CSV table of C-alpha atoms in Angstrom, one decimal:
chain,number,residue,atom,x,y,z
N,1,UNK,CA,0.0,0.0,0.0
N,2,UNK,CA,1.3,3.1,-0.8
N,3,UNK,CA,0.6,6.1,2.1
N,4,UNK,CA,0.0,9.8,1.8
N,5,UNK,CA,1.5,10.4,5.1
N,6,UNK,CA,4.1,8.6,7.3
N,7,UNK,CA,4.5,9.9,11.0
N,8,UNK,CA,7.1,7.4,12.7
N,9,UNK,CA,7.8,8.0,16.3
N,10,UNK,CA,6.5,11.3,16.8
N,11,UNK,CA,6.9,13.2,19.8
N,12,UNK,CA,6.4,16.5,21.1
N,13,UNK,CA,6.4,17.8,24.5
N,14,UNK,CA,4.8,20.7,26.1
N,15,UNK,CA,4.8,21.9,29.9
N,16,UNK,CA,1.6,20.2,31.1
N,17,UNK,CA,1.1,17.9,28.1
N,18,UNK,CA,2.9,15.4,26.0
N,19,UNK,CA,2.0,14.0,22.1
N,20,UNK,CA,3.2,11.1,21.3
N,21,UNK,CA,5.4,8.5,20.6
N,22,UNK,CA,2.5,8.2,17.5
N,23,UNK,CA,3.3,6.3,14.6
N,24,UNK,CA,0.4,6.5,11.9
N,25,UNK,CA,0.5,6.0,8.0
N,26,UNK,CA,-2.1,7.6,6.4
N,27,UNK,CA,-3.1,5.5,3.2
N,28,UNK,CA,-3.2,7.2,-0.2
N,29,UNK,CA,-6.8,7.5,-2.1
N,30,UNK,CA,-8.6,6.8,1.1
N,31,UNK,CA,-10.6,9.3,3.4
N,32,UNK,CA,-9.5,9.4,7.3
N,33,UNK,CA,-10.9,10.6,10.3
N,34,UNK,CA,-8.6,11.4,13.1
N,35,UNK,CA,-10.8,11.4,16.2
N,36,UNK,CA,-10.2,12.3,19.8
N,37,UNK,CA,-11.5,14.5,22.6
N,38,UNK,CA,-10.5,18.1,22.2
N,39,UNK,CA,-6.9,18.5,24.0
N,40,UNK,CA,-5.9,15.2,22.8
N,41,UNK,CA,-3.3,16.0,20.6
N,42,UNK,CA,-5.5,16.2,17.0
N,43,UNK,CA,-3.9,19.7,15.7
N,44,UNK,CA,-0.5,19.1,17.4
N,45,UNK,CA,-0.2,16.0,15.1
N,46,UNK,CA,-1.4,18.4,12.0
N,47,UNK,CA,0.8,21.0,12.6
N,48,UNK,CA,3.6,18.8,12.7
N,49,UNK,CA,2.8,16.6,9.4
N,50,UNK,CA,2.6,20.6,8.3
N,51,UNK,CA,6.0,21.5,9.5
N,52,UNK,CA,4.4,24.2,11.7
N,53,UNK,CA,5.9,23.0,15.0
N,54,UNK,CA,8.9,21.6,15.8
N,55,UNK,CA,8.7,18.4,17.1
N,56,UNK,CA,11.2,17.0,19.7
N,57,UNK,CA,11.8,13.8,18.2
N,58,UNK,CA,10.5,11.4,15.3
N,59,UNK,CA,10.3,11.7,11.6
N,60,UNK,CA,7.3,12.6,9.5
N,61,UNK,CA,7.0,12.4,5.6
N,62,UNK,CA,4.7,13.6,3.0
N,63,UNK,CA,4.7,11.7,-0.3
N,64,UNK,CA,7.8,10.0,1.0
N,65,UNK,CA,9.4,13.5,1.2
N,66,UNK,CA,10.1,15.2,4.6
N,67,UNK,CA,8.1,18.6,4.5
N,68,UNK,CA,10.5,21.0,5.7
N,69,UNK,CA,13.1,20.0,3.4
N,70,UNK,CA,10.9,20.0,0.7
N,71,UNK,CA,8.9,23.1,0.9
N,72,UNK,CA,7.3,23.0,-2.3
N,73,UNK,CA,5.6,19.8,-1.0
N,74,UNK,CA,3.1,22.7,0.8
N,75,UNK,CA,1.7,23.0,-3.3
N,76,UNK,CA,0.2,19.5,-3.1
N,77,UNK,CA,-1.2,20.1,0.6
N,78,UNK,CA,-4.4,21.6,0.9
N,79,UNK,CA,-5.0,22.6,5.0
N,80,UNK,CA,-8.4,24.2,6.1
N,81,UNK,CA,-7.8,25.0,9.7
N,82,UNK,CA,-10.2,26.4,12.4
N,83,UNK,CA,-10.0,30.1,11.5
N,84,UNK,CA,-8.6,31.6,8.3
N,85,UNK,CA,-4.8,33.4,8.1
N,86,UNK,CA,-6.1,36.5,6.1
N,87,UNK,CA,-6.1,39.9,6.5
N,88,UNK,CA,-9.9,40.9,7.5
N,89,UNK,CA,-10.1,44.0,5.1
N,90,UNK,CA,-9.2,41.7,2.4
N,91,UNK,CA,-11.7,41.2,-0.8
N,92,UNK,CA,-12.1,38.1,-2.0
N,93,UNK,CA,-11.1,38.9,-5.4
N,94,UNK,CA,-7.9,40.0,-3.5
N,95,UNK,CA,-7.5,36.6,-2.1
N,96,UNK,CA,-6.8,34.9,-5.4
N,97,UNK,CA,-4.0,36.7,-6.5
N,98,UNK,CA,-2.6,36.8,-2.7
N,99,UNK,CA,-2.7,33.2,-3.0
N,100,UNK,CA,-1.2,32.9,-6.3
N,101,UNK,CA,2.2,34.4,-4.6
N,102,UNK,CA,2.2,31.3,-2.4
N,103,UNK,CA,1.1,28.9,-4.5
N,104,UNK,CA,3.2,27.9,-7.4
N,105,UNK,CA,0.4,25.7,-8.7
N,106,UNK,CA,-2.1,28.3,-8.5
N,107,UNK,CA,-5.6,28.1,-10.5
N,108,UNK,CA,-7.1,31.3,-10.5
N,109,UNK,CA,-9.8,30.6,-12.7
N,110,UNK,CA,-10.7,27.5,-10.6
N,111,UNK,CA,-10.7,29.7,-7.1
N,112,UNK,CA,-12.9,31.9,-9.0
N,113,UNK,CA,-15.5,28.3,-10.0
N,114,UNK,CA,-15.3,27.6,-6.4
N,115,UNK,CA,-16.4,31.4,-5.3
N,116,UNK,CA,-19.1,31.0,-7.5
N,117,UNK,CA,-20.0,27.3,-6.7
N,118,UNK,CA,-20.0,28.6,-2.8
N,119,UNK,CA,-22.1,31.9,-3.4
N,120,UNK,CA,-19.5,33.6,-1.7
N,121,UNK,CA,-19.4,37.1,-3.6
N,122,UNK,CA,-15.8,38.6,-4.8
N,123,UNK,CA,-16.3,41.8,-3.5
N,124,UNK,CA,-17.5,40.9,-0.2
N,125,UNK,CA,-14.9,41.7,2.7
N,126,UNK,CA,-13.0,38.8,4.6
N,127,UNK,CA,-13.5,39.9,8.1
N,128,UNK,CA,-17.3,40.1,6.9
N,129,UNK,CA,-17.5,36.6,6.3
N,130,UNK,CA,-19.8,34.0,8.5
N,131,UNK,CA,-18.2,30.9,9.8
N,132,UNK,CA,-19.3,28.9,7.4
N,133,UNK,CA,-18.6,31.1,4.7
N,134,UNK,CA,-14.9,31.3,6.0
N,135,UNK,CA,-14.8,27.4,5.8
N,136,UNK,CA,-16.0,27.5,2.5
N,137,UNK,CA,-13.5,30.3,1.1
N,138,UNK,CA,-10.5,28.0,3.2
N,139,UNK,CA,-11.9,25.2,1.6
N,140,UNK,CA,-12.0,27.1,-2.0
N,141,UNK,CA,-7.9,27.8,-1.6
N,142,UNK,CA,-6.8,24.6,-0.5
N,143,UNK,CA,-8.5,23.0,-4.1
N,144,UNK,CA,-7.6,25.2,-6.0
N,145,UNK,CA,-3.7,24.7,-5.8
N,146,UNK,CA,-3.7,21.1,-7.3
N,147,UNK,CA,-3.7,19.5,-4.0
N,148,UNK,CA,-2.9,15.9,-3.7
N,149,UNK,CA,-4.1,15.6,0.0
N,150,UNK,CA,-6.7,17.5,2.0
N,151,UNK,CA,-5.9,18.1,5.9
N,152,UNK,CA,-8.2,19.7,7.6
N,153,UNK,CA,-8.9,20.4,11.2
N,154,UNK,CA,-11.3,20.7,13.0
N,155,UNK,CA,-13.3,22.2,9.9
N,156,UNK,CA,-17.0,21.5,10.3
N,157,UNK,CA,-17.3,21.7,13.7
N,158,UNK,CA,-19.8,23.9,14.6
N,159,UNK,CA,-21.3,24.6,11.0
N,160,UNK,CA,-24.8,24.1,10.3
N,161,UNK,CA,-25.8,20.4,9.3
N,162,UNK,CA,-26.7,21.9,5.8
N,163,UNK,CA,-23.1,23.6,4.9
N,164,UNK,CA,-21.8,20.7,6.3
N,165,UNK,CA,-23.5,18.1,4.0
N,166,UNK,CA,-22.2,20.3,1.4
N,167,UNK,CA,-18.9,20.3,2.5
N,168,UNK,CA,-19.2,16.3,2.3
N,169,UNK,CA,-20.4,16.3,-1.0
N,170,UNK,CA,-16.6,18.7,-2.1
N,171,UNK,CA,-14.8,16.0,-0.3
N,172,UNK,CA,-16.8,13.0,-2.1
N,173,UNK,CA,-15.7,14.7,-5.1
N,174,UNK,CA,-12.1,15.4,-4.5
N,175,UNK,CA,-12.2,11.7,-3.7
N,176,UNK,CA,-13.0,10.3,-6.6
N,177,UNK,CA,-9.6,10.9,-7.6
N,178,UNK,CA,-8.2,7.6,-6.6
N,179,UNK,CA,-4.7,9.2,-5.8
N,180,UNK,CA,-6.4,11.8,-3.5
N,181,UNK,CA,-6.4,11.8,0.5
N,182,UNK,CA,-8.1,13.5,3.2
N,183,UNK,CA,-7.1,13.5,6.5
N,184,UNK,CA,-9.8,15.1,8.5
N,185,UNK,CA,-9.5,15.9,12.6
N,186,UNK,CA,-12.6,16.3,14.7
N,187,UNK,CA,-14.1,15.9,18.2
N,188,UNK,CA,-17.6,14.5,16.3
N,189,UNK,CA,-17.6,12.7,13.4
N,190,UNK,CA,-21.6,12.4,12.3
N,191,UNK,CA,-22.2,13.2,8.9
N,192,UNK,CA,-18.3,11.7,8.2
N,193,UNK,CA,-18.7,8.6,9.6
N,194,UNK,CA,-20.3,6.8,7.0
N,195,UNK,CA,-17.8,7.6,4.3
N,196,UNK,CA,-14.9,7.5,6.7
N,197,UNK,CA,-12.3,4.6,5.0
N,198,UNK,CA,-10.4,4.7,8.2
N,199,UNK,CA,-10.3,5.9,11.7
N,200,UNK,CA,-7.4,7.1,14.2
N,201,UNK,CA,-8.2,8.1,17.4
N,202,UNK,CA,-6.4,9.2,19.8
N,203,UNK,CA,-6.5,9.5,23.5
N,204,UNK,CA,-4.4,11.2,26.0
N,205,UNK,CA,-1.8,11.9,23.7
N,206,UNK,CA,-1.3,8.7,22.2
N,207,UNK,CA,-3.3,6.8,19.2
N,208,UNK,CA,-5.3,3.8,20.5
N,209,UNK,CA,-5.9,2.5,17.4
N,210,UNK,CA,-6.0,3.0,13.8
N,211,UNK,CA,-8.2,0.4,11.8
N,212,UNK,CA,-10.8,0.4,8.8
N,213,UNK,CA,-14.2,2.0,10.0
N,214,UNK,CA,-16.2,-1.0,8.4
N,215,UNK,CA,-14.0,-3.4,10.8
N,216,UNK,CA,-14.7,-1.4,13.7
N,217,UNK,CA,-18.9,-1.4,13.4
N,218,UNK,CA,-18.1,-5.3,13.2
N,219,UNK,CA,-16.0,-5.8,15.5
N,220,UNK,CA,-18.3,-4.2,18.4
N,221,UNK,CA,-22.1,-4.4,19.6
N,222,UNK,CA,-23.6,-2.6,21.7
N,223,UNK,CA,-26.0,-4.3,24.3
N,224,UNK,CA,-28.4,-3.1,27.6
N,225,UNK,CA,-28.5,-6.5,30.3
N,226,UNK,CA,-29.3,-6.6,33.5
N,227,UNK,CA,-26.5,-6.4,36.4
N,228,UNK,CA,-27.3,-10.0,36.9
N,229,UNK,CA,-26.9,-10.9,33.1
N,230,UNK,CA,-23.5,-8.9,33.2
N,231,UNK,CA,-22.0,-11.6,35.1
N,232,UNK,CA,-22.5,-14.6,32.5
N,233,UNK,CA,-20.5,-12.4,29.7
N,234,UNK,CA,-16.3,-13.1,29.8
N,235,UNK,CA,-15.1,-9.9,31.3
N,236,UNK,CA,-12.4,-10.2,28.2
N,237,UNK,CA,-15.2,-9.5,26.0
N,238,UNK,CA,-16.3,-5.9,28.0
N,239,UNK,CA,-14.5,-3.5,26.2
N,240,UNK,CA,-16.5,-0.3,28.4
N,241,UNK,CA,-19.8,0.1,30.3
N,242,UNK,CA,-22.0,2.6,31.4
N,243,UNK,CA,-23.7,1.6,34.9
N,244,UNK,CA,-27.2,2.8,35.4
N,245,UNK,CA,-29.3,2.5,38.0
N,246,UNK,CA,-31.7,0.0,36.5
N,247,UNK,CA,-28.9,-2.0,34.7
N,248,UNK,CA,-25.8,-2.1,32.2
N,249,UNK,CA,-25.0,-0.7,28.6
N,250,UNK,CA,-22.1,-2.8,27.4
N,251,UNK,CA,-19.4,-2.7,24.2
N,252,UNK,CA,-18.6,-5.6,23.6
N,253,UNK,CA,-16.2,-7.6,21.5
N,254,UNK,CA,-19.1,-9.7,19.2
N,255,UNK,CA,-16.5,-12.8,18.8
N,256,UNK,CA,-16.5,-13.2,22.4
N,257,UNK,CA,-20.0,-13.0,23.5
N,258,UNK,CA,-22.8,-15.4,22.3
N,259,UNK,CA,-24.0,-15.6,19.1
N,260,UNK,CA,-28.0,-15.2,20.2
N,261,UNK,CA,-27.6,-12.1,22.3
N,262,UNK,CA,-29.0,-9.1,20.6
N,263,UNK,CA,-26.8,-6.3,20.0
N,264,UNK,CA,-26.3,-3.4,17.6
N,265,UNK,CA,-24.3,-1.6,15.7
N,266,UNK,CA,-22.6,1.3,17.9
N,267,UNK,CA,-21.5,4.1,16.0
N,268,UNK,CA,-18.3,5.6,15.7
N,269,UNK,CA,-19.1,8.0,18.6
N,270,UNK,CA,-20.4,5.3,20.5
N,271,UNK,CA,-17.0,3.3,20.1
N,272,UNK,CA,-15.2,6.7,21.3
N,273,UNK,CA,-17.4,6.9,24.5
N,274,UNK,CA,-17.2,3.8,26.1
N,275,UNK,CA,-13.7,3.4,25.2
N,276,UNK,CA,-12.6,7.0,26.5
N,277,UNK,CA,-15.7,6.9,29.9
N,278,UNK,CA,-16.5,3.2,30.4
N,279,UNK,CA,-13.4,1.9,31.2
N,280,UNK,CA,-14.1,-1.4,33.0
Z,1,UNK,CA,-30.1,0.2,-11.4
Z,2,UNK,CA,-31.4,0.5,-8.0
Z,3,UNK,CA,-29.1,0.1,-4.9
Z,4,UNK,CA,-30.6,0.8,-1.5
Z,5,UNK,CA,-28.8,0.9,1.4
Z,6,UNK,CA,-30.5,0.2,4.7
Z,7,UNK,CA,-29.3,1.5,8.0
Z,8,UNK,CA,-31.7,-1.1,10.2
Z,9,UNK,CA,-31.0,-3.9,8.6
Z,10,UNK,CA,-28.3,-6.4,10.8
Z,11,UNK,CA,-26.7,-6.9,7.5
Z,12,UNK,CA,-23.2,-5.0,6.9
Z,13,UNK,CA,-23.4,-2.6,4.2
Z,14,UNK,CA,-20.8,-4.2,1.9
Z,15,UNK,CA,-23.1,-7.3,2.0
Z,16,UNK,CA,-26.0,-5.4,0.9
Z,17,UNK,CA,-24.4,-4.1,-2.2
Z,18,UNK,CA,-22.9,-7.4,-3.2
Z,19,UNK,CA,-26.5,-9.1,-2.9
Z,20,UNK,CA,-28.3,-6.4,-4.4
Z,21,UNK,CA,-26.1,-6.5,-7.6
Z,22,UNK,CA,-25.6,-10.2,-7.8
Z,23,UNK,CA,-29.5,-10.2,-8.4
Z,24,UNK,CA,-29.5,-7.7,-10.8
Z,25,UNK,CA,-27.2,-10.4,-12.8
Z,26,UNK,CA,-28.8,-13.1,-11.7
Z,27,UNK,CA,-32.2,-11.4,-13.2
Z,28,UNK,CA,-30.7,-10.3,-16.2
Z,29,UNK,CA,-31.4,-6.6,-15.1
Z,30,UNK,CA,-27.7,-6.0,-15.7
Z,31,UNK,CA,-26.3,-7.6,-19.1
Z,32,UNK,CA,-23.2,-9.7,-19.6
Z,33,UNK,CA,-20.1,-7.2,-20.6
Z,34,UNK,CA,-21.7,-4.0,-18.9
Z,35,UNK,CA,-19.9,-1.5,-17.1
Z,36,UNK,CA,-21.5,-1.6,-13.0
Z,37,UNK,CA,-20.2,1.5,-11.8
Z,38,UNK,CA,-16.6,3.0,-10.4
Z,39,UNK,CA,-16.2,2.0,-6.8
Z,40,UNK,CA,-15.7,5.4,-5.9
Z,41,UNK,CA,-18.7,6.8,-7.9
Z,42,UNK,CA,-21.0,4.2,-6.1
Z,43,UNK,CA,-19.2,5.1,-2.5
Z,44,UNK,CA,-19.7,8.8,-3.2
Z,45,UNK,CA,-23.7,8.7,-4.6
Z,46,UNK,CA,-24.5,6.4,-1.8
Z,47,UNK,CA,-22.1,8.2,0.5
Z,48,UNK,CA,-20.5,5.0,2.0
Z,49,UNK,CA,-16.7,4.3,2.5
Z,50,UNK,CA,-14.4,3.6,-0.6
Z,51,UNK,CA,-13.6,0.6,1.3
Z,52,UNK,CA,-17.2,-0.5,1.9
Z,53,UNK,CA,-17.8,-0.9,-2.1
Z,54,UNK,CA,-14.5,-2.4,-2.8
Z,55,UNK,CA,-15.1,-5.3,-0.4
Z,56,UNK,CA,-18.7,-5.9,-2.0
Z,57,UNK,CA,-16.6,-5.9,-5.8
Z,58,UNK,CA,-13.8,-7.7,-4.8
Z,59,UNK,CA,-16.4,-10.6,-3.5
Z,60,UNK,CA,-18.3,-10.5,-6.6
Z,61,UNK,CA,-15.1,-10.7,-8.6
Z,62,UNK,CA,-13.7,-13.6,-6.7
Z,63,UNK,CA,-17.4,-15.4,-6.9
Z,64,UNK,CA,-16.7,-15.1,-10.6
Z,65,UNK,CA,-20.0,-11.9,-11.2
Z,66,UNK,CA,-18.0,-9.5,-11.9
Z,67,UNK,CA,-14.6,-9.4,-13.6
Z,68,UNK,CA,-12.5,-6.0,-13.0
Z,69,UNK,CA,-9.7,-4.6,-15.7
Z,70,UNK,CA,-7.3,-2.5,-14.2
Z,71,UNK,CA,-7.6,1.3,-15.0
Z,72,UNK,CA,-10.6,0.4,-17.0
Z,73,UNK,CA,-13.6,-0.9,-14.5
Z,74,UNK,CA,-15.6,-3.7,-13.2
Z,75,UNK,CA,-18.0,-5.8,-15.7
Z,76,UNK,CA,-20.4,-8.1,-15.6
Z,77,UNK,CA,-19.0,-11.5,-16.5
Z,78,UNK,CA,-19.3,-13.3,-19.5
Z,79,UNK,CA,-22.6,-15.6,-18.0
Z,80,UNK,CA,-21.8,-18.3,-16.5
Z,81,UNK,CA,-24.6,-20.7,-16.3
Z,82,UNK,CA,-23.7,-23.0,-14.2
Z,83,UNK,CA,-22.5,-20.2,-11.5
Z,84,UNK,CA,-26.1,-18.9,-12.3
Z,85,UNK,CA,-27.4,-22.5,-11.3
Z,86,UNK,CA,-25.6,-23.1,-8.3
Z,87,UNK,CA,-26.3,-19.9,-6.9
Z,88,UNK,CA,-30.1,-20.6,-7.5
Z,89,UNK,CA,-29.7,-24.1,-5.7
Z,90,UNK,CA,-28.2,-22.7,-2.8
Z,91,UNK,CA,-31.4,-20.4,-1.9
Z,92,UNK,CA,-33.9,-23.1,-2.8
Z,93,UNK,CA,-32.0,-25.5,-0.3
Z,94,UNK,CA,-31.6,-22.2,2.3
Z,95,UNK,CA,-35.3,-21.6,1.5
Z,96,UNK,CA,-36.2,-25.9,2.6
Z,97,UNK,CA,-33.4,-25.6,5.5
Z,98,UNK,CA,-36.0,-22.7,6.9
Z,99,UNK,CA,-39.2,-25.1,6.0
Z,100,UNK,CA,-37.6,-27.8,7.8
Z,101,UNK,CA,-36.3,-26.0,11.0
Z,102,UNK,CA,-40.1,-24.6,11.1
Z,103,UNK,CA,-41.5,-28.0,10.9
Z,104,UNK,CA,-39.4,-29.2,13.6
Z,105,UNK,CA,-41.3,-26.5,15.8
Z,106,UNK,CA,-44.5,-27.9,14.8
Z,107,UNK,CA,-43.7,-31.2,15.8
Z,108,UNK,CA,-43.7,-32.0,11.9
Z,109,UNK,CA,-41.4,-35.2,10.4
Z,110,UNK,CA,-39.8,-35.0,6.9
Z,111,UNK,CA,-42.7,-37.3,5.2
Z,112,UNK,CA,-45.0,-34.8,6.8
Z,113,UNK,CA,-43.0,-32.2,4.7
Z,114,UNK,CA,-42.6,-34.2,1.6
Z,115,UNK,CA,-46.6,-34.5,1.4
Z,116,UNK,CA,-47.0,-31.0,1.9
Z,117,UNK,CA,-44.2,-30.7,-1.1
Z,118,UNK,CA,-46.3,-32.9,-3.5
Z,119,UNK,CA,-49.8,-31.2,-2.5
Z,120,UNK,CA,-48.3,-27.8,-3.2
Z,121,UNK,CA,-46.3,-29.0,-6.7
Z,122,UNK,CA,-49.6,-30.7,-8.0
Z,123,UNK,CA,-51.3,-28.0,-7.9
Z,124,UNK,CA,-49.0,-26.4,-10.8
């Protein structure tokens, strides 16, 4: 398999909070949702793949190619981060050709498709942008460099569902480019989650696992017994719990629990919950 | 075509493709040497994982469906009628396993069944 991304033994510490050792390989053509509680390392990890920070130890590449040796790799990076780098009293007309100094790969006339695709209007001022209008400019520049792989962070949290689904639809299409990528950080997946390829998450700092979404749904069940019915089930096959006063709510490991008890599929968030609260 | 996808159902996703286009070429809906469609079209219209469609292909290809040309697509397989056969077989036997397991509830015997089988079949 060949990977968009290769983060080998990366480490970065701060005063009250340390990232790492994480080791994640990011698949090429594939979308991947890097989940986590906020504060568990998500943008520390982007910023570093970016060559943003400097991190104490490890070794990241990008297309095989270490970024901050390479910086014309940023060409065939598109980032859409939490709030936008550009000066407020900017038009968006300006933005183009303020982009195009950065950008060797620049397409104005694509930018200009996107504006109009978006309904944002050329003339309008940046700092007079909504927040879901600055998502969707970000999101205009970073495919309309010839980006190869789409990072973005935290991006749709907090948009409405609508500009969201819309934003999916973008990504669906930037996929369909089978040598395309998106990484994608967030503290709540929803709307992603079903055309998520793959899913990191990380907790306290380190990655608990990285493993195809589809695998995942299998892999767990989701089940309510009673405290008394808890007991029959191999604790091995408790992977969290939530105790309630009139009984249990269980992940469990299906291959380890019998095949006639009745459980259901637990979504991604689910998964993240019991892991991260119910830890038995 | 018609592919729905059904969030309630037990079934994993990937299944439900694979069985929903196997009929279509069991049926004849879809016609030996047409194009089914890119992976990532599908994943992206029905808004599933890449990964999701691939595994549904990749089962129909090894089943001997489908047969997939690199850089070119997935088709429909040259019809293969004895693949076409056995398939059928194995849901008229999974159809009797169910009669027979629902008989055993009843308290019915095989010879009970095998009446039943020539009452209904004489009335064709």
């Amino acid at each position: 398999m060949e990977y968009a991304i290769e983060v080998h033994q990366l480490i970065k510490r701060y005063e009250d909070f340390t990232l790492g050792p994480i080791d994640l390989k990011v698949p090429k053509g594939y979308l991947i949702g890097y989940i986590g509680e906020n504060g568990s390392g998500k943008s520390t990890t982007l910023k570093a793949i970016l060559g943003l920070i400097q991190p104490d130890s490890g070794k990241i590449t990008v297309f095989g190619n270490q970024v901050k040796d390479n910086p014309q790799l940023l060409n065939k990076i598109g980032v859409v981060f939490d709030n936008l780098f550009l000066p407020g009293e900017m038009k968006l007309k300006e933005v183009g050709k303020y982009c195009s100094l950065s950008f060797t790969t620049w397409q104005s006339k694509q930018f200009e498709e996107y504006l109009h695709q978006f309904k944002l209007s050329p003339n309008k001022k940046v700092k007079d942008l909504s927040r879901g209008m600055k998502m969707k400019l970000s999101l205009s520049i970073a495919l309309s460099h010839q980006a190869e792989l789409l990072i973005l962070d935290e991006a749709t949290s907090g948009l409405d569902p609508v500009v969201r689904d819309e934003i999916l639809d973008i990504l669906l299409e930037f996929l369909q480019n089978e040598s395309h990528t998106v990484l994608i950080s967030s503290h709540i997946l929803s709307d992603l989650e079903k055309t998520a390829d793959y899913i990191a998450f990380l907790h306290k700092g380190k990655l608990l696992f990285m493993e195809q979404k589809d695998q995942l749904i299998e892999e767990y069940g989701l089940c309510s017994v009673s405290n008394e019915a808890m007991k029959t089930i191999d604790p091995e096959a408790i992977v969290g719990k939530r105790s309630h006063a009139f009984g249990q709510e269980l992940l469990v490991k299906r291959s380890l629990v019998p095949e006639s008890m009745e459980l259901s599929k637990p979504s991604i968030e689910d998964i993240m919950i019991f892991i991260i609260k119910g830890e038995v | 075509m018609n592919i729905q996808i059904s969030n309630l159902s037990s079934e994993p996703i990937y299944l439900q493709i694979k069985n929903q286009l196997k009929a279509a070429i069991i049926t004849g809906e879809m016609k030996e040497d047409e194009q089914l469609p890119s992976i990532r079209y599908l994943a992206k219209e029905l808004r599933i994982s890449v990964i999701t469609t691939k595994r549904a292909y990749d089962e129909l290809e090894a089943e001997g469906f489908i047969t997939s040309v690199q850089g070119k697509g997935s088709f429909v397989s040259r019809q293969n009628e004895e693949l076409i056969r056995e398939e059928q077989l194995k849901q008229i036997e999974e159809a009797l396993m169910e009669a027979i397991e629902k008989g055993k509830l009843i308290g019915l015997t095989i010879e009970d069944l095998q009446k039943n089988l020539e009452v209904l079949g004489g009335h064709d």
